[in-house]
PDB file of C-alpha atoms and ligand atoms in Angstrom:
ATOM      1  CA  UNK A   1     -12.143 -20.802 -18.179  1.00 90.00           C
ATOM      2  CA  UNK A   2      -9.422 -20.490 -16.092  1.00 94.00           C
ATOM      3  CA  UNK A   3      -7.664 -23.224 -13.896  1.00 96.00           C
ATOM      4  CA  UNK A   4      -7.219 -22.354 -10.642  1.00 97.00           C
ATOM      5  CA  UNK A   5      -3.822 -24.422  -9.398  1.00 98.00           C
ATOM      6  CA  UNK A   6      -5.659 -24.900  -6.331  1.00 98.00           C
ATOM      7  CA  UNK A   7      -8.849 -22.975  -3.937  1.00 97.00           C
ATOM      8  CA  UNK A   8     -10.347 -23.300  -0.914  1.00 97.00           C
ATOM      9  CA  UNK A   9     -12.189 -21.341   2.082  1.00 95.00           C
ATOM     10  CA  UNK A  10     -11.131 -20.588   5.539  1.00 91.00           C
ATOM     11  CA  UNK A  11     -13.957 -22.274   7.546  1.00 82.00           C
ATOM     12  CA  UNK A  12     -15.885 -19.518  10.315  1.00 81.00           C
ATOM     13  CA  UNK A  13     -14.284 -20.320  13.837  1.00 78.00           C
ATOM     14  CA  UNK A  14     -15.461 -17.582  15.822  1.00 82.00           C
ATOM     15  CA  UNK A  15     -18.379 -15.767  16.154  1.00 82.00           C
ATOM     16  CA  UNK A  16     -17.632 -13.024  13.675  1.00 81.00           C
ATOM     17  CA  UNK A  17     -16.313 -14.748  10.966  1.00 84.00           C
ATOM     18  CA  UNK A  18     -17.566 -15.305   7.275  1.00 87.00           C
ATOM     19  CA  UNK A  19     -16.428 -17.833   5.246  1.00 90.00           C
ATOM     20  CA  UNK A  20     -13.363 -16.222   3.044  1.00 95.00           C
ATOM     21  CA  UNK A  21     -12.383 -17.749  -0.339  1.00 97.00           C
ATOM     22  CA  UNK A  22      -9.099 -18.057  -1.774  1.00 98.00           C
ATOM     23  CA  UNK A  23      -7.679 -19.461  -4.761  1.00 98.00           C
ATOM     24  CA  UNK A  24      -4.162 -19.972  -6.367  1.00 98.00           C
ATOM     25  CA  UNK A  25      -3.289 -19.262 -10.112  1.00 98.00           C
ATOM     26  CA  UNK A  26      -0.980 -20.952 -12.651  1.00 98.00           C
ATOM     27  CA  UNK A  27      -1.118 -20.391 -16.787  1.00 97.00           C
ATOM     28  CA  UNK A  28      -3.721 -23.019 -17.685  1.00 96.00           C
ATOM     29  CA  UNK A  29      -7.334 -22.544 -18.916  1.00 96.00           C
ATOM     30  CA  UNK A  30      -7.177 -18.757 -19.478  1.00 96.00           C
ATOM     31  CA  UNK A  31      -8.303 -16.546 -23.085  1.00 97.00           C
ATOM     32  CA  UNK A  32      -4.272 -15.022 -23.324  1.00 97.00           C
ATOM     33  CA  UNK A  33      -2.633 -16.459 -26.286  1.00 97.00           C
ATOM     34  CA  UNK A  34       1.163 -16.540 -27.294  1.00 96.00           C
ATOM     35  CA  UNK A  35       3.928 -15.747 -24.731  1.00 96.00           C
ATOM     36  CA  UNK A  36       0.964 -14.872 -22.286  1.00 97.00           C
ATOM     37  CA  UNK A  37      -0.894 -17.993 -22.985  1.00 96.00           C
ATOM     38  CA  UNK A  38      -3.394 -18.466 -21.229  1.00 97.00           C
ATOM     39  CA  UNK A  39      -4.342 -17.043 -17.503  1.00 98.00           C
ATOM     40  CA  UNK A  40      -2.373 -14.056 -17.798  1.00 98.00           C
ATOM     41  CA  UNK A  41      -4.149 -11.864 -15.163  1.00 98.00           C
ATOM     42  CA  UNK A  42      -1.521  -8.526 -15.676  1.00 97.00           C
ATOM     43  CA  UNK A  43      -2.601  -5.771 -17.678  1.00 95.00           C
ATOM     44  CA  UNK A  44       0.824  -4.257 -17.844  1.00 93.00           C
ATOM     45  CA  UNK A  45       2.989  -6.785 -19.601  1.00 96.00           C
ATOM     46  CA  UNK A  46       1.949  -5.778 -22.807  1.00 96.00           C
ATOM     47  CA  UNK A  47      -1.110  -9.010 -23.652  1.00 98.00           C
ATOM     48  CA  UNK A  48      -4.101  -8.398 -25.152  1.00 98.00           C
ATOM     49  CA  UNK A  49      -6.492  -5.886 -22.254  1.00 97.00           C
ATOM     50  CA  UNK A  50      -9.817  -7.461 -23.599  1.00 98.00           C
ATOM     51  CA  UNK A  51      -7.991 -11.050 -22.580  1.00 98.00           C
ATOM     52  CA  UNK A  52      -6.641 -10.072 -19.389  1.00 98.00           C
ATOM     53  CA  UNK A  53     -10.076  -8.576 -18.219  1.00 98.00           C
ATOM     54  CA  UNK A  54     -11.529 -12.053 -19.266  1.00 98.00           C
ATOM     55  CA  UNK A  55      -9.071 -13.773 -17.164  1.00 98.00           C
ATOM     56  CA  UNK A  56      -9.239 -11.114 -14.475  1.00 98.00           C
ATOM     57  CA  UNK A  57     -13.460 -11.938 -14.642  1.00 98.00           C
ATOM     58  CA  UNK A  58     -12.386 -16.074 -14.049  1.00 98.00           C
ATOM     59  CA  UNK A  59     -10.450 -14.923 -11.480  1.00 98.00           C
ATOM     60  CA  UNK A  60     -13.184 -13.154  -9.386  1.00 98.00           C
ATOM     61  CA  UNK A  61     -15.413 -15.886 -10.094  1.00 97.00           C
ATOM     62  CA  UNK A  62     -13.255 -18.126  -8.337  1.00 97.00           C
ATOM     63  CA  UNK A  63     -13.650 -16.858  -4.862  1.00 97.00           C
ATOM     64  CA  UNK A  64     -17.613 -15.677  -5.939  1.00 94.00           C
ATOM     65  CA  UNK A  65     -17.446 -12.155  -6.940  1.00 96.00           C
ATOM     66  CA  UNK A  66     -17.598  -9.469  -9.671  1.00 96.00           C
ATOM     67  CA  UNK A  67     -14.950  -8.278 -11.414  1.00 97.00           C
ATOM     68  CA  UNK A  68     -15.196  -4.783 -10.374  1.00 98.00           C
ATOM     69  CA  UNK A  69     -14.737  -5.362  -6.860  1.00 98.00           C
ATOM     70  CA  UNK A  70     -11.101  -6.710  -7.298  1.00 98.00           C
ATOM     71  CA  UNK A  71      -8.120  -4.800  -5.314  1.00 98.00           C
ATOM     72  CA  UNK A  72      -5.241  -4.948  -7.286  1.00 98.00           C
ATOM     73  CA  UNK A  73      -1.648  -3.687  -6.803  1.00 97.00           C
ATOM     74  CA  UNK A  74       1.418  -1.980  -8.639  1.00 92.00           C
ATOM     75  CA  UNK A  75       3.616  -3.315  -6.715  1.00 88.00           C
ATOM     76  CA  UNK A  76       7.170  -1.658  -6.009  1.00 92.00           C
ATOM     77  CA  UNK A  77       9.575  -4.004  -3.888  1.00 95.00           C
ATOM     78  CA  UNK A  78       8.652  -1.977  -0.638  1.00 96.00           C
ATOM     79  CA  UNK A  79       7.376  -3.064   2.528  1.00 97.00           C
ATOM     80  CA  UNK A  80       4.128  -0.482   2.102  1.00 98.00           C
ATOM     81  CA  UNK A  81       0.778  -1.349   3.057  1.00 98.00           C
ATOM     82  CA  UNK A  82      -2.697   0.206   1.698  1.00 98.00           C
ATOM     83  CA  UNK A  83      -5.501  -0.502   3.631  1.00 98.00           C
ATOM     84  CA  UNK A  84      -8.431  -1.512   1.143  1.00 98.00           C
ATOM     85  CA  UNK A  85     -12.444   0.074   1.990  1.00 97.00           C
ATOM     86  CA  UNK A  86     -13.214  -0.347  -1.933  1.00 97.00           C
ATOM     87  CA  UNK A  87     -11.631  -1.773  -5.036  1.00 98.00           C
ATOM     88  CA  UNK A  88      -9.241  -0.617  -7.695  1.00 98.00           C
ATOM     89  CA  UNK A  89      -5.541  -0.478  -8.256  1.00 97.00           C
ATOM     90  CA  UNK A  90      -3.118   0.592  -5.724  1.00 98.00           C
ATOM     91  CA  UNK A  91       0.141   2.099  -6.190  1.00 97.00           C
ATOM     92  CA  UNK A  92       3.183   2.016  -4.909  1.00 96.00           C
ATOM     93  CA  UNK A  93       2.353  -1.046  -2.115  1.00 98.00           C
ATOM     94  CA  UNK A  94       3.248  -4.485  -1.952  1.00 98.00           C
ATOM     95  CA  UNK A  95       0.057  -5.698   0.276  1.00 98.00           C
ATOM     96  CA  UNK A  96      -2.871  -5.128   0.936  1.00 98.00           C
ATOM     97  CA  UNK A  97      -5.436  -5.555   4.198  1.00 98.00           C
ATOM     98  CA  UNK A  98      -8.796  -5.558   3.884  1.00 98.00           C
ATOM     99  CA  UNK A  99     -12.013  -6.121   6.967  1.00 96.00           C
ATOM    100  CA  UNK A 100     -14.381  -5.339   3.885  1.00 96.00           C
ATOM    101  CA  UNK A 101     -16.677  -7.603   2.474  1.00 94.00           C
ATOM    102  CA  UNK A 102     -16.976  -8.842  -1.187  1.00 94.00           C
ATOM    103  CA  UNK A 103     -13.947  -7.247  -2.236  1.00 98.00           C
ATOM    104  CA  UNK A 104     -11.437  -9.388  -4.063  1.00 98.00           C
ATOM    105  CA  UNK A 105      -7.238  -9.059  -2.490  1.00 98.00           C
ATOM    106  CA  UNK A 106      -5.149  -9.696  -5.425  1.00 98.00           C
ATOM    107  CA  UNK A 107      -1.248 -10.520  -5.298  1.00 98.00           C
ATOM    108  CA  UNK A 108       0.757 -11.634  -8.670  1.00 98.00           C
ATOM    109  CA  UNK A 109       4.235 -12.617  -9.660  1.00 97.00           C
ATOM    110  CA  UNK A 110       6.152 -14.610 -13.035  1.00 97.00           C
ATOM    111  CA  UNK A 111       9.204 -15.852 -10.017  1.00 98.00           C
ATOM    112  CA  UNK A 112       8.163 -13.641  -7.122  1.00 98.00           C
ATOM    113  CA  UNK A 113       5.931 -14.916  -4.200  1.00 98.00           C
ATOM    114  CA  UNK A 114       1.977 -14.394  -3.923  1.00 98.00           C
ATOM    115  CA  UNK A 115       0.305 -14.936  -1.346  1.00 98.00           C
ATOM    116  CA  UNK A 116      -2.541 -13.893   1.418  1.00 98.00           C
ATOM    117  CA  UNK A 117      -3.067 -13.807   4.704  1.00 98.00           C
ATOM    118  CA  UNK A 118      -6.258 -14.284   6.882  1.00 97.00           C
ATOM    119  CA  UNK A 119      -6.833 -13.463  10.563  1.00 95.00           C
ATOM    120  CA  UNK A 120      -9.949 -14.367  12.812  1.00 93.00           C
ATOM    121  CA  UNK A 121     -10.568 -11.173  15.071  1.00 92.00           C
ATOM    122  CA  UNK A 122     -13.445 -13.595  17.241  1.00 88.00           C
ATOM    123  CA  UNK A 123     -16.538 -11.485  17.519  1.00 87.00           C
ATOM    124  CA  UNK A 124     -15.342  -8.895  14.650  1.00 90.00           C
ATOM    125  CA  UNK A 125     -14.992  -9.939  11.317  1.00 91.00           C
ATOM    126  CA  UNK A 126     -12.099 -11.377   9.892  1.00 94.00           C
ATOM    127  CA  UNK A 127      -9.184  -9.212   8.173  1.00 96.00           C
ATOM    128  CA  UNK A 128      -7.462 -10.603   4.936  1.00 98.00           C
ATOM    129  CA  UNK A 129      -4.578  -9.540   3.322  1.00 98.00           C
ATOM    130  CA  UNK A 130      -2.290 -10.065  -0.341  1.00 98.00           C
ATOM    131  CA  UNK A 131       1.031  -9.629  -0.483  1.00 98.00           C
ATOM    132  CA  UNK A 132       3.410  -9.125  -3.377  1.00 98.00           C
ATOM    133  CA  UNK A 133       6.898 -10.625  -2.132  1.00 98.00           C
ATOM    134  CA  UNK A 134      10.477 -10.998  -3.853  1.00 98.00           C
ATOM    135  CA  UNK A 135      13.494 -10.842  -2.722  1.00 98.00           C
ATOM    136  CA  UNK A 136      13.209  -7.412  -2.176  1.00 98.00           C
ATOM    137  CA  UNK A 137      10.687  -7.663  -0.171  1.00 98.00           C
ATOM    138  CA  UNK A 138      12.274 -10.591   1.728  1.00 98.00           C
ATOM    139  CA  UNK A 139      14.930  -7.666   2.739  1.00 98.00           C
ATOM    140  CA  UNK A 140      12.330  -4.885   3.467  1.00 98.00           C
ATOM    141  CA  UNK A 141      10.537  -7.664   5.678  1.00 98.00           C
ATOM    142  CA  UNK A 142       6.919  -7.014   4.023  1.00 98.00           C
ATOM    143  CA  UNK A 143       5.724 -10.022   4.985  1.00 98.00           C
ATOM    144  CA  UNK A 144       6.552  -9.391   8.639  1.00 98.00           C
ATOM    145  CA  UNK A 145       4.999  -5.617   8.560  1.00 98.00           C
ATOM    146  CA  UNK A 146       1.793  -7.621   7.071  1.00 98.00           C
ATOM    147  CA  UNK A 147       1.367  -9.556   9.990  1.00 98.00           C
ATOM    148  CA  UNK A 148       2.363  -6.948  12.820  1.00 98.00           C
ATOM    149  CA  UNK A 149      -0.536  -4.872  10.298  1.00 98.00           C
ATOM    150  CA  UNK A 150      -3.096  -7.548  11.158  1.00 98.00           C
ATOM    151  CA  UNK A 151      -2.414  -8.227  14.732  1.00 98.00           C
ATOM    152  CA  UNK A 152      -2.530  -4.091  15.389  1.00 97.00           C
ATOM    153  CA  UNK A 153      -5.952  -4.443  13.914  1.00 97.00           C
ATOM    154  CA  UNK A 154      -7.180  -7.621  16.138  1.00 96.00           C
ATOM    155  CA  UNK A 155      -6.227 -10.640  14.676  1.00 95.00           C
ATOM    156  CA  UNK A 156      -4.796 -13.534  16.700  1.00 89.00           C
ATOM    157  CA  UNK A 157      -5.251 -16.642  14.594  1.00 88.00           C
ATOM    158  CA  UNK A 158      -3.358 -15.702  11.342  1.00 96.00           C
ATOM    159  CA  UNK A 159      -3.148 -18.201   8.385  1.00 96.00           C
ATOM    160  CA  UNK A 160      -2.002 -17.868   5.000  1.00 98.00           C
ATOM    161  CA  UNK A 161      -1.720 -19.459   1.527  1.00 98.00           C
ATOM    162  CA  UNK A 162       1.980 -19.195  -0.084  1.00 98.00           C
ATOM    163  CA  UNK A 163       1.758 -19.355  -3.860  1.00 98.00           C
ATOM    164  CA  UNK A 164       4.192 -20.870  -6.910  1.00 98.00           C
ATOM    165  CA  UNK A 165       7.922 -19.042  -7.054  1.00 98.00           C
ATOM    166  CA  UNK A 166      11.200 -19.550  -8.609  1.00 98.00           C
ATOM    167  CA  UNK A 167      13.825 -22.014  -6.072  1.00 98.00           C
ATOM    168  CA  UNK A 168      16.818 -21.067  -5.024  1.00 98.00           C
ATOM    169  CA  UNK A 169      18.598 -23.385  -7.144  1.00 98.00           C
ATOM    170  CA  UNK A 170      16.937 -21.394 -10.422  1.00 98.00           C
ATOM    171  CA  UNK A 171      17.660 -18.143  -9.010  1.00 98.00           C
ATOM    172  CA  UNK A 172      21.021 -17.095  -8.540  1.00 98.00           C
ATOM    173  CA  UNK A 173      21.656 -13.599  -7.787  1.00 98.00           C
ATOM    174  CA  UNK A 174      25.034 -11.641  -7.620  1.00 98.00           C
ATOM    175  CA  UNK A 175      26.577 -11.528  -4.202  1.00 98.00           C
ATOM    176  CA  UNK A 176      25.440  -8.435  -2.725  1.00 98.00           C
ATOM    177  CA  UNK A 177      21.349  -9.797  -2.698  1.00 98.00           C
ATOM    178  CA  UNK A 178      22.157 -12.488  -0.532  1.00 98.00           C
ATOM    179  CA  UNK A 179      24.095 -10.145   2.038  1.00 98.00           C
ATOM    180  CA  UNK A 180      21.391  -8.427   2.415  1.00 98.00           C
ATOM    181  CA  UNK A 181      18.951 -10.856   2.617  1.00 98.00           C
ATOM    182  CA  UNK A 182      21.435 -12.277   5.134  1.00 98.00           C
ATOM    183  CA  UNK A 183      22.027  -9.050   7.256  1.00 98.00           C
ATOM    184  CA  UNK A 184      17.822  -8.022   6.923  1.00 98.00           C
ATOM    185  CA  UNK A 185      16.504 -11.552   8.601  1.00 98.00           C
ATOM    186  CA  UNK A 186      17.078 -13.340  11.552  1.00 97.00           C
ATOM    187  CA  UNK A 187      19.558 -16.362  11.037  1.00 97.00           C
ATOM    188  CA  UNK A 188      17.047 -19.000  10.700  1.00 97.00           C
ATOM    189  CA  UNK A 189      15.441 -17.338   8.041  1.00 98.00           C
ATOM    190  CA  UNK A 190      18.498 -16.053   6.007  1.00 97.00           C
ATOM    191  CA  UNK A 191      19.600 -19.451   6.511  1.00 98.00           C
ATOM    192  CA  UNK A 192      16.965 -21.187   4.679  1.00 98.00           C
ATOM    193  CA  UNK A 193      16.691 -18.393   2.200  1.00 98.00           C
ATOM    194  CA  UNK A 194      20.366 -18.666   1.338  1.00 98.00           C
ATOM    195  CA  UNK A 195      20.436 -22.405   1.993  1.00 98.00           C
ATOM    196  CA  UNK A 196      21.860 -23.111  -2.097  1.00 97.00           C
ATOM    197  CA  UNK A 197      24.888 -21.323  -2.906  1.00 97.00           C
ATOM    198  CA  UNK A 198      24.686 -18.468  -4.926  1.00 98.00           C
ATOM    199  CA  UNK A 199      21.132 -18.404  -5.080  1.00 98.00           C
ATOM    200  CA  UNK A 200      18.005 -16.918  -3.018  1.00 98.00           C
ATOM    201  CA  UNK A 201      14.977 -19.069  -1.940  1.00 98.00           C
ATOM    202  CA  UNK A 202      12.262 -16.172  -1.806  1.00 98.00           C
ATOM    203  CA  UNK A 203       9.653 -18.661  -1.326  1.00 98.00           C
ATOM    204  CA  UNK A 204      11.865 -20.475   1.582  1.00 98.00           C
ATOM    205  CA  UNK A 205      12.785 -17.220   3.311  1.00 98.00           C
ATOM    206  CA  UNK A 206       8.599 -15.984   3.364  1.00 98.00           C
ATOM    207  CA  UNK A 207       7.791 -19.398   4.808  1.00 98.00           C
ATOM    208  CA  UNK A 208      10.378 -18.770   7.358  1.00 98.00           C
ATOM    209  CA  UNK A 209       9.233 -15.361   8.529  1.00 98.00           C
ATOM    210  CA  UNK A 210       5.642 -16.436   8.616  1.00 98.00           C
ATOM    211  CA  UNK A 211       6.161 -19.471  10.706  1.00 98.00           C
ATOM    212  CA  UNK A 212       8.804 -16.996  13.069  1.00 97.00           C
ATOM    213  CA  UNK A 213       5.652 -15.344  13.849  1.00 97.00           C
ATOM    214  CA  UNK A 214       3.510 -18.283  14.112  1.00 97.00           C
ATOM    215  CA  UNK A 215       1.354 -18.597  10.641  1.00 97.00           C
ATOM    216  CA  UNK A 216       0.593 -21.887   9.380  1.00 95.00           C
ATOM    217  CA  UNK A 217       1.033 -22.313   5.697  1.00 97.00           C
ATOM    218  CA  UNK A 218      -0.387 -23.859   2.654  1.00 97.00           C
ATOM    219  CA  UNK A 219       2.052 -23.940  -0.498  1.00 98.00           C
ATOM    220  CA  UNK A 220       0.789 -24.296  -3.558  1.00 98.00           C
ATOM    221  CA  UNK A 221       2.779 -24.853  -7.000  1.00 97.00           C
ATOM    222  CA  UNK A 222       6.183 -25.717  -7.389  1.00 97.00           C
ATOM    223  CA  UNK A 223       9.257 -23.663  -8.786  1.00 98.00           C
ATOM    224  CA  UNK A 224       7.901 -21.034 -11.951  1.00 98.00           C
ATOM    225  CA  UNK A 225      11.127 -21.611 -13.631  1.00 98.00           C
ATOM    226  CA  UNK A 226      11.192 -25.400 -14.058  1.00 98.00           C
ATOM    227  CA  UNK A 227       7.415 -25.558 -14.965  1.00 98.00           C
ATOM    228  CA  UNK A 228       6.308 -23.815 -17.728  1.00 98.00           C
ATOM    229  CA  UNK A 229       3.674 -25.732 -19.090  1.00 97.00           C
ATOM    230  CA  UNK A 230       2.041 -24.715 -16.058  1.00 98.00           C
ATOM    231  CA  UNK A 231       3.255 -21.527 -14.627  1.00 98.00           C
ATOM    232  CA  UNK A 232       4.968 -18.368 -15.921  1.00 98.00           C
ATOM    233  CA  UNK A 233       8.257 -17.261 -15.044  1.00 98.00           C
ATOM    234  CA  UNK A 234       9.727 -13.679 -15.869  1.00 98.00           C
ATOM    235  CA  UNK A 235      13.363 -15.602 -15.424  1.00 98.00           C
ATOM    236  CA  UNK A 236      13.173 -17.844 -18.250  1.00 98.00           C
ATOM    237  CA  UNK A 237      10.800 -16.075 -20.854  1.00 97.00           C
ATOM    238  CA  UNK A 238      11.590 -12.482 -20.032  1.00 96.00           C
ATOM    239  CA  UNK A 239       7.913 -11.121 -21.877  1.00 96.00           C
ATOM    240  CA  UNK A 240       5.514 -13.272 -20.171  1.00 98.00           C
ATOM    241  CA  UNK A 241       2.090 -13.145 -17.866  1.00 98.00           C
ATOM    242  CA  UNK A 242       1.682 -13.706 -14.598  1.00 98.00           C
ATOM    243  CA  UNK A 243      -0.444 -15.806 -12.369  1.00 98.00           C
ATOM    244  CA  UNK A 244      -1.084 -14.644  -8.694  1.00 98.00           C
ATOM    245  CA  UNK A 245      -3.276 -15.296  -5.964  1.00 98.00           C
ATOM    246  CA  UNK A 246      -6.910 -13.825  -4.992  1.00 98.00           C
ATOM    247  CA  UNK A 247      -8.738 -13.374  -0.966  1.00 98.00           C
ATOM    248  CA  UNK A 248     -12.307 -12.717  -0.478  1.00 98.00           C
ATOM    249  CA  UNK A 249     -14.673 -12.684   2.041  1.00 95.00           C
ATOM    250  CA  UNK A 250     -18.054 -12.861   1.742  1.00 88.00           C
ATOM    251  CA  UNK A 251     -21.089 -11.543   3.953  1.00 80.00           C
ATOM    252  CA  UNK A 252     -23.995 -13.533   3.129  1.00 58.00           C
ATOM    253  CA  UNK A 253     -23.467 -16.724   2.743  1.00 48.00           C
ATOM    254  CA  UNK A 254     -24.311 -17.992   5.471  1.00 49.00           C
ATOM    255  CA  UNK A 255     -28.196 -16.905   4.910  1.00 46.00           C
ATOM    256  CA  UNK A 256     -27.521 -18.375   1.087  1.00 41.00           C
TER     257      UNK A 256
HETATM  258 ZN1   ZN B   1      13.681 -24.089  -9.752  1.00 60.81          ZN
END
């Protein structure tokens, strides 16, 4: 069964809201075996498909729904956005926003940065979100063109859950990354992002755009690279899984 790293639910504030589930993958507890040992959750890194669907089925389950009904991504580096109405695998974006029930939002990375997004809309129901974000989408500002997504569609209190990525200090990058990382964000962000020479904080840039526009943040895991008893990290092993993070809301539990 596989180990979430950590879960929870955004409690209902306002009138419209359901209670929306989240929870945070590492490696631990999953059916992959060998370099993908053992929450893999990608089909397209070459593990076995019968134990990825069995991970991607603990994964649902963690945030109380069916496999089928998970939203999953290709993700490209971009800054596009697919608006989800029903599940399956979308290509070419690097988030995605959802107001539907029961559907699973699905983000994953081995380095980059997972994580979601959820925004009360008061009387309407909430709208969540999953984002795919490295340091390519640090530069295309996906992250930012999330959040200007969900505030165009009504949401003022946004919070968001920030999942395990490789540090700065594990990820150095030849010179031309960080000037554009630099010349992309506003200073405090580039700053923090390119805070250890030579290298680029992905995870320390995304938490600096989303509290530029106000998000609170929970971060969960520590650096991919320097744990990988517990997290998988395209950096060190090259062929490896990848854990990621998964939104839901649901419509009835409040009658349950
Ligand atoms: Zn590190």
């Amino acid at each position: 069964m596989l180990l979430p790293l950590a879960n929870g639910v955004f409690a209902p504030v306002a009138p419209g809201d359901r209670p929306v589930f989240w929870a945070v993958t590492g490696r631990l507890g999953g059916h992959s075996v060998g370099e993908f040992s053992e929450a893999n959750i990608a089909q397209h890194v070459g593990d076995n498909s019968n134990s990825v669907a069995r991970n991607l089925e603990d994964l649902a389950g963690l945030v109380q729904i069916r496999r089928r009904n998970l939203a999953l991504m290709d993700p490209q580096h971009g800054n596009l956005i697919a608006r989800v109405t029903t599940p399956g695998i979308f290509h070419g974006v690097d988030s995605l926003v959802s107001e539907q029930s029961d559907v699973g939002l699905v983000a994953m990375g081995a380095d980059c940065v997972p994580l979601i997004l959820y925004g009360s809309r008061g009387d309407k129901k909430p709208i969540i979100s999953a984002v795919h974000c490295g340091w390519k989408g640090l530069v295309a500002g996906v992250v930012t063109a999330t959040i200007t997504e969900l505030r165009m569609q009504g949401a003022s209190e946004i919070q968001s859950v920030v999942g395990p990525a490789i540090c700065g200090s594990c990820y150095s990058v030849a010179p031309y990354r960080r000037e554009l990382v630099r010349t992309s964000n506003p200073k405090g962000v580039s700053a923090v992002a390119l805070a250890v020479p030579g290298g680029i904080d992905v995870r320390g840039g995304v938490l600096s755009q989303l509290a530029l526009e106000g998000v609170n943040s929970i971060v969960v895991g520590g650096c991919t690279y320097e744990n990988p008893e517990t997290l998988f990290s395209y950096r060190r092993d090259g062929q490896t899984g990848r854990q990621g993070i998964i939104i839901a809301m649901r419509e009835d539990r409040g009658q349950s």
